[in-house]
Coordinates of C-alpha atoms and ligand atoms in Angstrom, one line a residue:
X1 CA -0.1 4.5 -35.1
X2 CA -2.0 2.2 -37.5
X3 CA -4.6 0.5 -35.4
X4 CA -3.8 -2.9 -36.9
X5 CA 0.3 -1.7 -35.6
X6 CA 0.2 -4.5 -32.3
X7 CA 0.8 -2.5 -29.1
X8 CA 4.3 -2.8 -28.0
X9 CA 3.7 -4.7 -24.5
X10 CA 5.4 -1.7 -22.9
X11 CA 2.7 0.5 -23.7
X12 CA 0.0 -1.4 -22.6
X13 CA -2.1 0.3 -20.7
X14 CA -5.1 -1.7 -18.7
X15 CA -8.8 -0.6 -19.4
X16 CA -10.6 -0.1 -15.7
X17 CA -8.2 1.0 -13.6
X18 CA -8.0 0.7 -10.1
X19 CA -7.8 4.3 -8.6
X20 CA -6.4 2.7 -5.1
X21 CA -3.9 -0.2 -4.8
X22 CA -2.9 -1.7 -1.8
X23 CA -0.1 -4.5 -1.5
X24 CA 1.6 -6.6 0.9
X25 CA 4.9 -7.2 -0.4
X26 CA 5.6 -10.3 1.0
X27 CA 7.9 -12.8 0.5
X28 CA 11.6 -11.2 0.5
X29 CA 13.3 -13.3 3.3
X30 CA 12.4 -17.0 2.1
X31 CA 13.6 -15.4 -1.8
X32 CA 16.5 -15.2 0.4
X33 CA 16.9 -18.1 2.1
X34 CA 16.1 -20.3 -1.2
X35 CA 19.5 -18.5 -2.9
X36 CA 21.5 -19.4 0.4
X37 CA 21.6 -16.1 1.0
X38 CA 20.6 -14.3 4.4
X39 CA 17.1 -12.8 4.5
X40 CA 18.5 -9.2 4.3
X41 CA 19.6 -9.9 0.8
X42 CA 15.4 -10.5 -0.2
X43 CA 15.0 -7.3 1.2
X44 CA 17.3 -5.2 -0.7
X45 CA 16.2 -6.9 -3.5
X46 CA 12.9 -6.3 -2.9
X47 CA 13.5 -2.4 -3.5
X48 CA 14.0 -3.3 -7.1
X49 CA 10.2 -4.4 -7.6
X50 CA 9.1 -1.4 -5.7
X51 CA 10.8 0.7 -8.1
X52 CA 9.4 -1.3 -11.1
X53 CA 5.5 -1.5 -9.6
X54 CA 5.4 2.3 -8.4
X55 CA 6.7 3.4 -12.2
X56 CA 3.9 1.1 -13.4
X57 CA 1.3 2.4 -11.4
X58 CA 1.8 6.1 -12.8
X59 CA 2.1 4.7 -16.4
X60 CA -1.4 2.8 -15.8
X61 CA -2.5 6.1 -14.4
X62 CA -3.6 4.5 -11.0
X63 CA -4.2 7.6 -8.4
X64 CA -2.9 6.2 -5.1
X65 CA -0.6 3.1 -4.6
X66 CA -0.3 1.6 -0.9
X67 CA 2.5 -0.4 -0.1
X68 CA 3.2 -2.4 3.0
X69 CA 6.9 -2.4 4.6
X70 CA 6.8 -3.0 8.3
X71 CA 4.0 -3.8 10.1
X72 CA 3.5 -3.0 13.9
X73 CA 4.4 -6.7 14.5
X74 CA 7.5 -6.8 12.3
X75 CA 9.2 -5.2 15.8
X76 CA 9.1 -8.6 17.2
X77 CA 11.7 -10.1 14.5
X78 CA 15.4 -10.4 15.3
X79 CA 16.8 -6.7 15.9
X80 CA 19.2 -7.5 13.9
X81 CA 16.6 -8.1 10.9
X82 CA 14.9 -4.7 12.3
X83 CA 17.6 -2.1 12.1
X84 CA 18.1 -3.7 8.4
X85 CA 14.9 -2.9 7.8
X86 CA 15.1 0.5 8.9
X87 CA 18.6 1.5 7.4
X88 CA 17.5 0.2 3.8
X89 CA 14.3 2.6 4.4
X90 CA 16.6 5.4 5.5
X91 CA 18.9 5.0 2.4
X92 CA 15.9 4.8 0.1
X93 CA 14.3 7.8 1.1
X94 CA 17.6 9.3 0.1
X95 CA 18.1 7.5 -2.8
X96 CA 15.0 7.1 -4.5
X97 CA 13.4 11.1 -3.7
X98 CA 14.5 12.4 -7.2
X99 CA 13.2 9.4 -8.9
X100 CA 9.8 10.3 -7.5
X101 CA 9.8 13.7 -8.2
X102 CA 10.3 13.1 -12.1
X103 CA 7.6 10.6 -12.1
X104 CA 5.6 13.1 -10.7
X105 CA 5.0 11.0 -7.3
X106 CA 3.8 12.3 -4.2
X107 CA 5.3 10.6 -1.0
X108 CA 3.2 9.9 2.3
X109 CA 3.9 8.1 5.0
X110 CA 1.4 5.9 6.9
X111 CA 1.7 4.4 10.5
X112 CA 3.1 5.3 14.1
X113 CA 6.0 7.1 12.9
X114 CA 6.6 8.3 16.6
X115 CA 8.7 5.1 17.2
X116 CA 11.3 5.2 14.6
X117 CA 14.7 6.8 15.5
X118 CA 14.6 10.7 15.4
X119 CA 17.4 11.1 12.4
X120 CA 14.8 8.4 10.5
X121 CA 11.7 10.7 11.5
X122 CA 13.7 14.2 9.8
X123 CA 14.3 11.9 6.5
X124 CA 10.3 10.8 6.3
X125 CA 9.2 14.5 7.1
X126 CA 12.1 15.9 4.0
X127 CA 11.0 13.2 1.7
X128 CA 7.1 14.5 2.3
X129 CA 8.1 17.9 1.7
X130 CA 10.5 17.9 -1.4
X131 CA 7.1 15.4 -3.3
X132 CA 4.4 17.4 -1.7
X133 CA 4.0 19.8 -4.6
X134 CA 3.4 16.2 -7.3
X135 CA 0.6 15.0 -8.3
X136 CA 0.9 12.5 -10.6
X137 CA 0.5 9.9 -8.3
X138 CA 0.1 9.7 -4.4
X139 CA 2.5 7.0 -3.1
X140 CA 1.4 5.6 0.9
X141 CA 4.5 3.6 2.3
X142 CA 2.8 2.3 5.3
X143 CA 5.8 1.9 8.0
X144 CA 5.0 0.6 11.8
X145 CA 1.3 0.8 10.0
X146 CA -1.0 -1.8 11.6
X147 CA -4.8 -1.7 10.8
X148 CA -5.9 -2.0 14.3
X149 CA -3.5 0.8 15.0
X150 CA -5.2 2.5 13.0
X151 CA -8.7 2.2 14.5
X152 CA -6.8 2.2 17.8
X153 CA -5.8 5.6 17.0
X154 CA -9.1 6.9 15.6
X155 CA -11.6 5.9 18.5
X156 CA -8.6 7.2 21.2
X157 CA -9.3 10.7 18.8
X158 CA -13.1 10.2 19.3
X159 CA -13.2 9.4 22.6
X160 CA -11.2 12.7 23.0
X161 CA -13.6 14.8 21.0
X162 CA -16.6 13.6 22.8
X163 CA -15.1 14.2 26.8
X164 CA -14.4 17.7 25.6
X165 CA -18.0 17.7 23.8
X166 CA -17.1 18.6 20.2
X167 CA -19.2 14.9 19.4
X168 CA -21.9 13.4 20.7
X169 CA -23.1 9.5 20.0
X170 CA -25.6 10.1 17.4
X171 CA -22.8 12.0 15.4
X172 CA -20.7 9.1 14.9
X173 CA -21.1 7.2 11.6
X174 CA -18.9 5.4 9.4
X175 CA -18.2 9.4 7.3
X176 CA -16.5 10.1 10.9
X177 CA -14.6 7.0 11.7
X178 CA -13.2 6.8 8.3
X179 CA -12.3 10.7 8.9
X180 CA -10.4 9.8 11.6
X181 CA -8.5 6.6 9.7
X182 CA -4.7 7.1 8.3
X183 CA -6.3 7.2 4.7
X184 CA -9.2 9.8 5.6
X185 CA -8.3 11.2 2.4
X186 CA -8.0 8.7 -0.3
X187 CA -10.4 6.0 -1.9
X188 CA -10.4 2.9 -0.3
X189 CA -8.3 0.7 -2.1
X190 CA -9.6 -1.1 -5.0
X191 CA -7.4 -3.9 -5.1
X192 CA -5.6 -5.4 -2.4
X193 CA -2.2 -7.5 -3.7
X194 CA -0.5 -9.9 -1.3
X195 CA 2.8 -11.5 -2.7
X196 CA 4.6 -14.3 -1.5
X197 CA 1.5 -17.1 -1.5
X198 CA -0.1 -16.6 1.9
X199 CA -3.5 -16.1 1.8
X200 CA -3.9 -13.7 4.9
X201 CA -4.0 -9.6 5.5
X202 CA -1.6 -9.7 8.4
X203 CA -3.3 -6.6 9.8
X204 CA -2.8 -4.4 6.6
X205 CA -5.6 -2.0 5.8
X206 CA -8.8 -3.5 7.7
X207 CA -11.5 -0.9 7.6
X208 CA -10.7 0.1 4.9
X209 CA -10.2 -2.9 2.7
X210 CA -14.3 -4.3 3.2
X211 CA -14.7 -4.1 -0.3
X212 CA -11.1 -4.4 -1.9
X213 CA -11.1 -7.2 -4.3
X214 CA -8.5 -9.6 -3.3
X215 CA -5.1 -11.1 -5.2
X216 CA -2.9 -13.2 -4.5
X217 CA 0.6 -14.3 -6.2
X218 CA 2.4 -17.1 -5.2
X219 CA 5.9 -15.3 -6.6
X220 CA 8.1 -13.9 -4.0
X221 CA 8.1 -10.0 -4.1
X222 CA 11.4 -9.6 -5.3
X223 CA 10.4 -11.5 -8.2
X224 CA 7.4 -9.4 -8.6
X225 CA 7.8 -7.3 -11.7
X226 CA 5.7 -5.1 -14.3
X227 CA 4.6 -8.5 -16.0
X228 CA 3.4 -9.8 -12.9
X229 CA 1.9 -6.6 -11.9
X230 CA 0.3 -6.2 -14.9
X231 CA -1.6 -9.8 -14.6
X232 CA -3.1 -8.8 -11.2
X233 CA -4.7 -5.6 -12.6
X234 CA -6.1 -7.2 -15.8
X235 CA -7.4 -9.7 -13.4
X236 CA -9.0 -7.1 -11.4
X237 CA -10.3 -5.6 -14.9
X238 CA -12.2 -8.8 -15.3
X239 CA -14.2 -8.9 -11.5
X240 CA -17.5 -7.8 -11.0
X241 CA -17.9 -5.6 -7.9
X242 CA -20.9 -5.4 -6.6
X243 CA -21.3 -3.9 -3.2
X244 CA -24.1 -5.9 -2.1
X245 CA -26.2 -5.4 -5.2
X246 CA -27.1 -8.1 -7.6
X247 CA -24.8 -8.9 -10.6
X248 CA -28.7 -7.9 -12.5
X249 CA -28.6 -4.3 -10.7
X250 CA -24.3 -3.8 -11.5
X251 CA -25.3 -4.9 -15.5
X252 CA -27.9 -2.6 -15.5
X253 CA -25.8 0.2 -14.7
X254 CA -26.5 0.9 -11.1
X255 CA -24.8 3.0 -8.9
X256 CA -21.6 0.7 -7.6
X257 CA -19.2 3.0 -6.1
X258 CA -19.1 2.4 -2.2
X259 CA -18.2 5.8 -1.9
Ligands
IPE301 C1 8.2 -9.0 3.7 O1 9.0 -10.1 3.5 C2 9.0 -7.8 4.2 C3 8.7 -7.4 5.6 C4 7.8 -8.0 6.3 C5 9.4 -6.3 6.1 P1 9.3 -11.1 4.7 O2 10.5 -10.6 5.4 O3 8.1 -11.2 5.5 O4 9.6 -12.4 3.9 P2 9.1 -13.9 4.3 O5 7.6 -13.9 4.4 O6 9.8 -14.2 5.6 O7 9.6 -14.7 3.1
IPE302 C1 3.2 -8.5 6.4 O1 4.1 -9.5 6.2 C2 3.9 -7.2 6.6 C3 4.7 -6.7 5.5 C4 4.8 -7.2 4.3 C5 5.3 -5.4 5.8 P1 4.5 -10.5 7.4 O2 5.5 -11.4 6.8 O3 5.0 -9.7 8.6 O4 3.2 -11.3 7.7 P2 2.9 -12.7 8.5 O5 3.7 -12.6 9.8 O6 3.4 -13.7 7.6 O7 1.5 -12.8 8.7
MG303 MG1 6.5 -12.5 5.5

């Protein structure tokens, strides 16, 4: 292409990529209610911008995308709102498994996943299997994921390991604990997206997130598309991270990474 050709807005492709994205897609049942329309409605909608964001993630060539659908809380909403939830999770496991496997996407899923109904818990453990093999992209849905599940789950691990004396105290550093963490094996995210114009992390990824740089869009995730998406990581693009050094030090070249 001539280089004075303008990029077609499709192809843009943003310059520092994030290798870890995290998002709380938030938002789906007041997109609802504004329409009239009963808060189950946002969240079938919602599945749209899923679609659109994980598509844009493996264009932008981001390594692991993170998104939040239930959180160990969201069991306290109406049951009615909760079996929804978990029907439109069981149908889109189904529906949206080939999908993934053309874009190349590898499916995991993050959280307790010993409470969900058994026929629900088969579903998660196919659609693992029939991505496992891509690698493209790995995609984290975190479901009945809480981030103080997660350390709950990590110390009760630790505190295992050292009554049967595979640890002792002066073994334990943060290597360990994150070792033990739902992510052990993935970057910590990058850049941590909450839709829907609160400004809170609702016990989404906590240990992990210490040094995530932090978005926020006021626009309802079902109105959350590649545009949108696009914004937050040219945004990031811009940030400085510094991980406790000096804006001098990062300039200067030195090391950054927290990892
Ligand atoms: C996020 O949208 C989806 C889930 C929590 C499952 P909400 O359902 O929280 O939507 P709002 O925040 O009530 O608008
Ligand atoms: C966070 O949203 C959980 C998910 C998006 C899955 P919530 O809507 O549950 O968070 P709060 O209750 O407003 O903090
Ligand atoms: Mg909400």
């Amino acid at each position: 292409m001539d280089k004075d050709t303008p990029v077609p807005s499709s192809d843009r492709v943003v310059v520092c990529v994030p290798r870890h994205v995290a998002i709380i897609m938030d938002g789906n049942g007041r997109w609802a209610l504004r329409r009239n329309l009963p808060r189950t409605a946002g969240h079938r909608a919602g599945v749209k911008s899923v679609r659109a964001v994980v598509e844009e993630s493996v264009h932008q060539g981001i390594g692991v995308l993170t998104l939040f659908a239930f959180s160990s809380e969201n069991w306290r909403r109406p049951k009615s709102e909760v079996n929804i939830l978990l029907e439109l999770f069981m149908s889109a496991l189904r529906a949206e498994v080939n999908r993934l496997n053309q874009n190349g996407v590898r499916l995991r899923i993050v959280g307790e996943r010993n409470a969900f109904p058994e026929k629900l818990q088969r579903r998660i453990a196919e659609a693992e299997e029939v991505t496992c093999a891509n690698n493209a992209m790995l995609l984290q849905i975190a479901a009945n994921y809480g981030g103080r599940w997660d350390i709950t789950q990590a110390t009760r691990q630790l505190v295992s390991a050292a009554r049967e004396g595979r640890v002792v105290p002066e073994e334990v550093d943060e290597e360990l604990i994150s070792s033990l963490l739902s992510f052990q094996d993935v970057p910590d995210p990058d850049l941590f997206i909450r839709t829907g114009g609160e400004q809170r992390i609702s016990n989404f990824v906590l240990w992990q997130s210490a040094y995530s740089e932090l978005y926020f869009s006021d626009l309802m995730w079902p109105d959350f598309g590649v545009d949108a998406y696009r914004g937050a990581l040219e945004d990031f693009a811009r940030r400085q991270r510094r991980f406790g050094l000096t804006g001098e030090q990062v300039d200067t070249g030195a090391e950054i990474r927290s990892d």
